[in-house]
Every structure is written in structure tokens, then in C-alpha cells.
CSV table of C-alpha atoms in Angstrom, one decimal:
chain,number,residue,atom,x,y,z
A,1,UNK,CA,0.0,-0.1,0.1
A,2,UNK,CA,1.5,3.1,-1.1
A,3,UNK,CA,1.6,6.2,1.5
A,4,UNK,CA,0.7,9.7,0.9
A,5,UNK,CA,3.8,12.0,1.1
A,6,UNK,CA,3.6,15.4,2.4
A,7,UNK,CA,4.5,16.9,-1.2
A,8,UNK,CA,1.4,15.1,-2.6
A,9,UNK,CA,-0.7,16.8,-0.2
A,10,UNK,CA,1.0,20.2,-0.9
A,11,UNK,CA,0.9,19.6,-4.7
A,12,UNK,CA,-3.0,18.8,-4.3
A,13,UNK,CA,-3.6,21.7,-2.1
A,14,UNK,CA,-1.8,24.1,-4.5
A,15,UNK,CA,-3.9,22.7,-7.6
A,16,UNK,CA,-7.0,23.1,-5.7
A,17,UNK,CA,-6.4,26.7,-4.6
A,18,UNK,CA,-5.4,27.6,-8.2
A,19,UNK,CA,-8.7,26.2,-9.3
A,20,UNK,CA,-10.9,28.4,-6.7
A,21,UNK,CA,-9.3,31.6,-6.6
A,22,UNK,CA,-7.7,33.9,-9.2
A,23,UNK,CA,-4.4,36.0,-8.3
A,24,UNK,CA,-6.8,38.9,-6.9
A,25,UNK,CA,-8.4,36.3,-4.3
A,26,UNK,CA,-11.5,36.6,-6.3
A,27,UNK,CA,-13.6,33.4,-6.8
A,28,UNK,CA,-12.9,32.2,-10.2
A,29,UNK,CA,-16.3,32.2,-12.2
A,30,UNK,CA,-17.3,29.0,-13.7
A,31,UNK,CA,-17.9,29.0,-17.2
A,32,UNK,CA,-21.1,30.0,-19.2
A,33,UNK,CA,-21.2,33.3,-18.1
A,34,UNK,CA,-22.4,35.9,-21.2
A,35,UNK,CA,-23.0,39.3,-21.8
A,36,UNK,CA,-24.9,41.0,-24.7
A,37,UNK,CA,-25.5,44.6,-25.4
A,38,UNK,CA,-28.7,45.5,-26.7
A,39,UNK,CA,-28.9,48.3,-29.5
A,40,UNK,CA,-28.0,51.7,-27.9
A,41,UNK,CA,-30.6,54.1,-28.4
A,42,UNK,CA,-30.8,57.8,-28.0
A,43,UNK,CA,-32.4,58.7,-24.4
A,44,UNK,CA,-36.1,59.8,-24.7
B,1,UNK,CA,-26.9,55.8,-35.3
B,2,UNK,CA,-27.2,58.4,-32.4
B,3,UNK,CA,-28.6,61.3,-33.8
B,4,UNK,CA,-27.8,64.8,-32.2
B,5,UNK,CA,-26.4,65.9,-28.9
B,6,UNK,CA,-28.1,63.5,-26.7
B,7,UNK,CA,-27.1,61.1,-24.2
B,8,UNK,CA,-27.2,57.4,-25.1
B,9,UNK,CA,-28.9,54.7,-23.1
B,10,UNK,CA,-27.3,51.3,-23.3
B,11,UNK,CA,-28.9,48.1,-22.0
B,12,UNK,CA,-27.5,44.6,-21.8
B,13,UNK,CA,-28.4,41.1,-20.6
B,14,UNK,CA,-26.2,39.1,-18.5
B,15,UNK,CA,-26.6,35.3,-18.1
B,16,UNK,CA,-24.9,32.7,-16.1
B,17,UNK,CA,-23.4,35.2,-13.6
B,18,UNK,CA,-24.8,37.1,-10.5
B,19,UNK,CA,-24.4,40.6,-10.6
B,20,UNK,CA,-23.8,42.7,-7.2
B,21,UNK,CA,-22.5,46.0,-6.2
B,22,UNK,CA,-18.8,45.8,-6.0
B,23,UNK,CA,-17.2,44.3,-3.0
B,24,UNK,CA,-20.7,42.6,-1.8
B,25,UNK,CA,-20.4,39.2,-3.2
B,26,UNK,CA,-19.0,37.7,0.0
B,27,UNK,CA,-16.9,35.1,-1.7
B,28,UNK,CA,-19.8,33.9,-3.8
B,29,UNK,CA,-18.6,32.1,-6.9
B,30,UNK,CA,-19.7,33.4,-10.3
B,31,UNK,CA,-20.5,37.0,-8.7
B,32,UNK,CA,-19.2,40.2,-9.7
B,33,UNK,CA,-19.8,43.4,-11.4
B,34,UNK,CA,-19.8,45.2,-14.9
B,35,UNK,CA,-17.4,48.0,-16.1
B,36,UNK,CA,-18.4,50.0,-19.4
B,37,UNK,CA,-16.0,51.7,-21.4
B,38,UNK,CA,-16.4,54.0,-24.5
B,39,UNK,CA,-13.7,54.4,-26.9
B,40,UNK,CA,-11.3,52.2,-24.8
B,41,UNK,CA,-9.4,54.6,-22.4
B,42,UNK,CA,-10.4,57.7,-24.1
B,43,UNK,CA,-13.9,58.6,-22.6
B,44,UNK,CA,-12.8,57.2,-19.1
B,45,UNK,CA,-9.2,57.3,-18.2
B,46,UNK,CA,-9.8,56.2,-14.7
B,47,UNK,CA,-12.0,53.3,-16.0
B,48,UNK,CA,-15.0,54.4,-13.8
B,49,UNK,CA,-17.0,57.0,-15.5
B,50,UNK,CA,-19.3,54.6,-16.9
B,51,UNK,CA,-18.9,51.9,-14.2
B,52,UNK,CA,-22.1,51.2,-12.7
B,53,UNK,CA,-22.4,50.3,-9.2
B,54,UNK,CA,-23.5,46.8,-10.5
B,55,UNK,CA,-26.5,45.1,-8.7
B,56,UNK,CA,-29.6,44.2,-11.2
B,57,UNK,CA,-29.1,47.6,-13.1
B,58,UNK,CA,-28.3,46.3,-16.5
B,59,UNK,CA,-28.0,49.8,-18.0
B,60,UNK,CA,-26.4,52.9,-18.2
B,61,UNK,CA,-26.0,56.2,-19.9
B,62,UNK,CA,-23.3,57.8,-22.0
B,63,UNK,CA,-22.5,61.3,-22.6
B,64,UNK,CA,-20.1,61.6,-25.3
B,65,UNK,CA,-18.7,65.1,-24.3
B,66,UNK,CA,-16.8,63.2,-21.7
B,67,UNK,CA,-14.7,61.8,-24.5
B,68,UNK,CA,-11.5,62.9,-25.8
B,69,UNK,CA,-12.5,61.7,-29.0
B,70,UNK,CA,-14.6,64.1,-31.1
B,71,UNK,CA,-18.1,64.0,-30.4
B,72,UNK,CA,-19.4,63.3,-34.0
B,73,UNK,CA,-18.3,60.2,-35.3
B,74,UNK,CA,-17.9,56.7,-34.3
B,75,UNK,CA,-18.0,55.5,-30.6
B,76,UNK,CA,-16.9,52.2,-29.2
B,77,UNK,CA,-19.1,50.9,-26.5
B,78,UNK,CA,-17.6,47.9,-24.4
B,79,UNK,CA,-18.9,46.1,-21.4
B,80,UNK,CA,-17.3,43.6,-19.6
B,81,UNK,CA,-17.7,41.4,-16.3
B,82,UNK,CA,-15.7,41.5,-13.9
B,83,UNK,CA,-14.8,40.0,-10.3
B,84,UNK,CA,-16.1,41.1,-7.1
B,85,UNK,CA,-12.9,43.2,-6.1
B,86,UNK,CA,-12.8,44.5,-10.0
B,87,UNK,CA,-9.5,43.8,-10.2
B,88,UNK,CA,-9.7,40.9,-12.8
B,89,UNK,CA,-11.8,40.3,-16.0
B,90,UNK,CA,-14.1,37.3,-15.8
B,91,UNK,CA,-13.4,34.6,-18.6
B,92,UNK,CA,-15.0,32.3,-20.3
B,93,UNK,CA,-14.3,28.6,-20.8
B,94,UNK,CA,-12.0,29.6,-23.5
B,95,UNK,CA,-10.2,32.1,-21.2
B,96,UNK,CA,-11.7,34.9,-23.4
B,97,UNK,CA,-13.0,37.8,-21.5
B,98,UNK,CA,-16.8,37.8,-21.0
B,99,UNK,CA,-17.8,41.2,-22.8
B,100,UNK,CA,-19.6,43.0,-25.6
B,101,UNK,CA,-19.2,45.6,-27.5
B,102,UNK,CA,-20.9,47.8,-30.2
B,103,UNK,CA,-20.1,50.6,-32.5
B,104,UNK,CA,-22.1,53.7,-32.7
B,105,UNK,CA,-22.0,56.9,-34.9
B,106,UNK,CA,-23.2,60.0,-33.4
B,107,UNK,CA,-24.5,62.2,-36.5
B,108,UNK,CA,-26.1,65.6,-36.4
B,109,UNK,CA,-29.4,66.3,-38.1
B,110,UNK,CA,-30.9,69.5,-39.4
B,111,UNK,CA,-32.4,69.9,-35.6
B,112,UNK,CA,-28.5,70.8,-34.5
B,113,UNK,CA,-27.3,72.2,-38.2
B,114,UNK,CA,-30.5,74.8,-37.9
B,115,UNK,CA,-29.4,76.2,-34.5
B,116,UNK,CA,-26.0,77.0,-36.1
B,117,UNK,CA,-27.4,78.2,-39.6
B,118,UNK,CA,-30.2,80.1,-38.3
B,119,UNK,CA,-27.8,82.1,-36.1
B,120,UNK,CA,-24.9,82.7,-38.5
B,121,UNK,CA,-26.5,83.0,-41.7
B,122,UNK,CA,-29.3,85.5,-41.1
B,123,UNK,CA,-30.8,87.1,-42.7
B,124,UNK,CA,-29.6,86.2,-46.5
B,125,UNK,CA,-30.4,82.6,-45.7
B,126,UNK,CA,-33.5,82.7,-43.4
B,127,UNK,CA,-35.5,85.2,-45.0
B,128,UNK,CA,-33.7,86.9,-47.7
B,129,UNK,CA,-33.3,83.7,-50.3
B,130,UNK,CA,-30.0,84.8,-51.3
B,131,UNK,CA,-29.0,82.2,-53.9
B,132,UNK,CA,-32.5,81.0,-54.1
B,133,UNK,CA,-32.3,79.4,-50.8
B,134,UNK,CA,-33.2,79.8,-47.0
B,135,UNK,CA,-31.1,77.0,-45.4
B,136,UNK,CA,-31.4,78.5,-42.0
B,137,UNK,CA,-35.1,78.3,-41.8
B,138,UNK,CA,-36.3,75.7,-44.5
B,139,UNK,CA,-35.1,72.2,-44.5
B,140,UNK,CA,-36.3,71.4,-48.1
B,141,UNK,CA,-34.0,74.2,-49.3
B,142,UNK,CA,-30.9,72.4,-47.7
B,143,UNK,CA,-31.3,69.3,-49.5
B,144,UNK,CA,-31.9,70.7,-52.8
B,145,UNK,CA,-29.4,71.0,-55.7
B,146,UNK,CA,-27.1,74.1,-55.8
B,147,UNK,CA,-28.1,76.8,-58.2
B,148,UNK,CA,-26.3,77.1,-61.3
B,149,UNK,CA,-24.5,80.4,-59.9
B,150,UNK,CA,-22.7,78.2,-57.1
B,151,UNK,CA,-18.9,78.2,-57.0
B,152,UNK,CA,-17.1,75.3,-58.7
B,153,UNK,CA,-16.5,73.6,-55.4
B,154,UNK,CA,-20.1,73.0,-55.1
B,155,UNK,CA,-20.8,71.3,-58.5
B,156,UNK,CA,-23.4,68.5,-58.1
B,157,UNK,CA,-23.8,69.2,-54.4
B,158,UNK,CA,-26.8,70.0,-52.3
B,159,UNK,CA,-27.2,73.3,-50.7
B,160,UNK,CA,-26.3,71.8,-47.2
B,161,UNK,CA,-23.1,70.3,-48.7
B,162,UNK,CA,-22.2,73.5,-50.0
B,163,UNK,CA,-22.7,75.5,-47.1
B,164,UNK,CA,-20.2,73.4,-45.2
B,165,UNK,CA,-17.6,74.0,-48.1
B,166,UNK,CA,-18.0,77.6,-48.2
B,167,UNK,CA,-18.0,78.0,-44.4
B,168,UNK,CA,-14.6,76.2,-44.6
B,169,UNK,CA,-13.2,78.0,-47.2
B,170,UNK,CA,-14.2,81.4,-45.6
B,171,UNK,CA,-16.3,82.6,-48.4
B,172,UNK,CA,-19.6,82.4,-45.7
B,173,UNK,CA,-21.1,84.0,-44.0
B,174,UNK,CA,-20.4,86.4,-46.9
B,175,UNK,CA,-18.8,89.7,-45.9
B,176,UNK,CA,-17.9,88.6,-42.6
B,177,UNK,CA,-14.2,88.5,-43.1
B,178,UNK,CA,-14.0,84.9,-42.2
B,179,UNK,CA,-11.0,82.9,-43.3
B,180,UNK,CA,-12.9,79.4,-42.3
B,181,UNK,CA,-10.3,78.6,-39.7
B,182,UNK,CA,-11.8,78.9,-36.4
B,183,UNK,CA,-8.6,79.7,-34.6
B,184,UNK,CA,-7.9,82.7,-36.8
B,185,UNK,CA,-11.6,83.6,-36.5
B,186,UNK,CA,-12.1,83.2,-33.0
B,187,UNK,CA,-12.3,86.9,-32.3
B,188,UNK,CA,-15.0,87.6,-35.1
B,189,UNK,CA,-18.3,86.5,-33.7
B,190,UNK,CA,-20.0,86.1,-37.2
B,191,UNK,CA,-17.5,83.3,-37.9
B,192,UNK,CA,-18.3,79.6,-37.0
B,193,UNK,CA,-16.5,78.1,-34.3
B,194,UNK,CA,-14.6,74.7,-34.6
B,195,UNK,CA,-17.5,73.0,-32.7
B,196,UNK,CA,-20.0,74.6,-35.0
B,197,UNK,CA,-18.2,73.4,-38.2
B,198,UNK,CA,-18.0,69.9,-36.6
B,199,UNK,CA,-21.8,69.7,-36.2
B,200,UNK,CA,-22.3,71.0,-39.9
B,201,UNK,CA,-19.2,68.4,-41.0
B,202,UNK,CA,-21.4,65.8,-39.3
B,203,UNK,CA,-24.5,66.7,-40.8
B,204,UNK,CA,-23.3,66.7,-44.5
B,205,UNK,CA,-21.7,63.8,-44.2
B,206,UNK,CA,-24.3,61.8,-42.8
B,207,UNK,CA,-26.7,62.6,-45.7
B,208,UNK,CA,-28.1,66.0,-44.4
B,209,UNK,CA,-30.7,64.2,-42.0
B,210,UNK,CA,-33.7,65.9,-41.1
B,211,UNK,CA,-34.3,64.7,-37.7
């Protein structure tokens, strides 16, 4: 039976943190977000 | 096309993302706000001029007068999603920013042009029918062909187009002593300013729209 070495834990933790946050500390947004501008118009 | 000097209302839709006021997402994944820019950094150097406070309000107004780019002409409107801190752009599964942009053109119509023509071309072209036209008071006169006596530079032009040409070459307003260069004419009230010339240029180059 293989044992879990400390280095494995560090790598796993590092990967999970990378996936969860960007460099600003904001949560990463899951894919699928979409933004669409409607036609601009003169204000009434 | 955006007509005359009015603020522009822009609305947009967002899906797959929760909008909230900046700094209020409390760590919620898929939450943030949006930032709008006009003409890149040239309308909002601090990238805040057109940024809304987030929330569910997915619309905002633009005043092109805040731009360093010329008011009349094309403008690019861009809206993008950013993270709760506003420090990072939200990206999709392909790592592209979640954003959208559109181009609009601000064009002057006779509504704007007439204010200038009626003030600077009176009385000859408001009631005097000089050259057979009262461009300062009658729209139909602005879109008719120039008379046979018009200068060569106005050949095959409409009266409204000819007016901009003659204002810029200094021959109009006639007898006012204008050179057509707004800088040189700055001390002569009868001459057109750079802003006034820009309005007439926009009107002429966009087909002499009535309204």
C-alpha cells in the first residue's frame, strides 16, 4: 500500500487553490457567463 | 446611429453570472459586477466614468462630451464582467473576457444644424432667399441642388453640403471677414467656431438628415 507523502498533499492543495481563486483572491467564475449589449438608443 | 447631441442609453443582458454591487459578493462564486468603457481609455481614463455600481441594473447612460475623441463620429461601447474586487476580468471557458462591444455613430441632423445656420446665416439665408435658398429656416432648401451660380467647389452638391464647403473656405458667411479657420476667426463672432463646423460636417457627411 502506497503512503501519501507530504509533497503530494502540497501539490493537491496548490492545485485546488489555483482552481478556486484567481490572483486577486476573487473566486473564479465558472464558464457559461455571457453578456450581450442591446442596441444603444437615444435617451427619450 | 445616435442622432444629435443627446445622451445615449445602453442596455445589456447577462446570463450565467450573478451581478452585485462591487465588494458585496461575500465570496460567492460566479458573482461580480460590470464595467463599461467608451472608446477604450479615451472617454474614461480612470475606468470609472461609466462603471455602474453593479447590482441588477443592466443599463447606463453615455455622454460623449466626456470623451477625448470627437463627439461626432464613431464610438465604441464595451461592457465587460469583472470579479467582485474589480481587479480581474471574468473569462469564459476559452479564457476570453466575458464582454460585448458595439459601434455607434453620433450624427448631427438639421435639428442641430439649423440652430447654427439660423444664427450665422441670417438674414440672407433665413428670410432673404439669397442664392434662391433659406437654408437657415427651411429644411427643403438644404437638400435641394445648388443653383447654377454656385462656385465650382459646390458642383453637383446639395445646398447643405455646399454650405459646409463655403464656410470652411471662408466665403461664408459672406462679407463677415472669416477665413474658415476657427482659430484665426476666434475674435470674429460672425464666423463659425470649431464645434459649429464639426456639427455641420457631421450633418453633411451623414446625408443631411432632417431629424
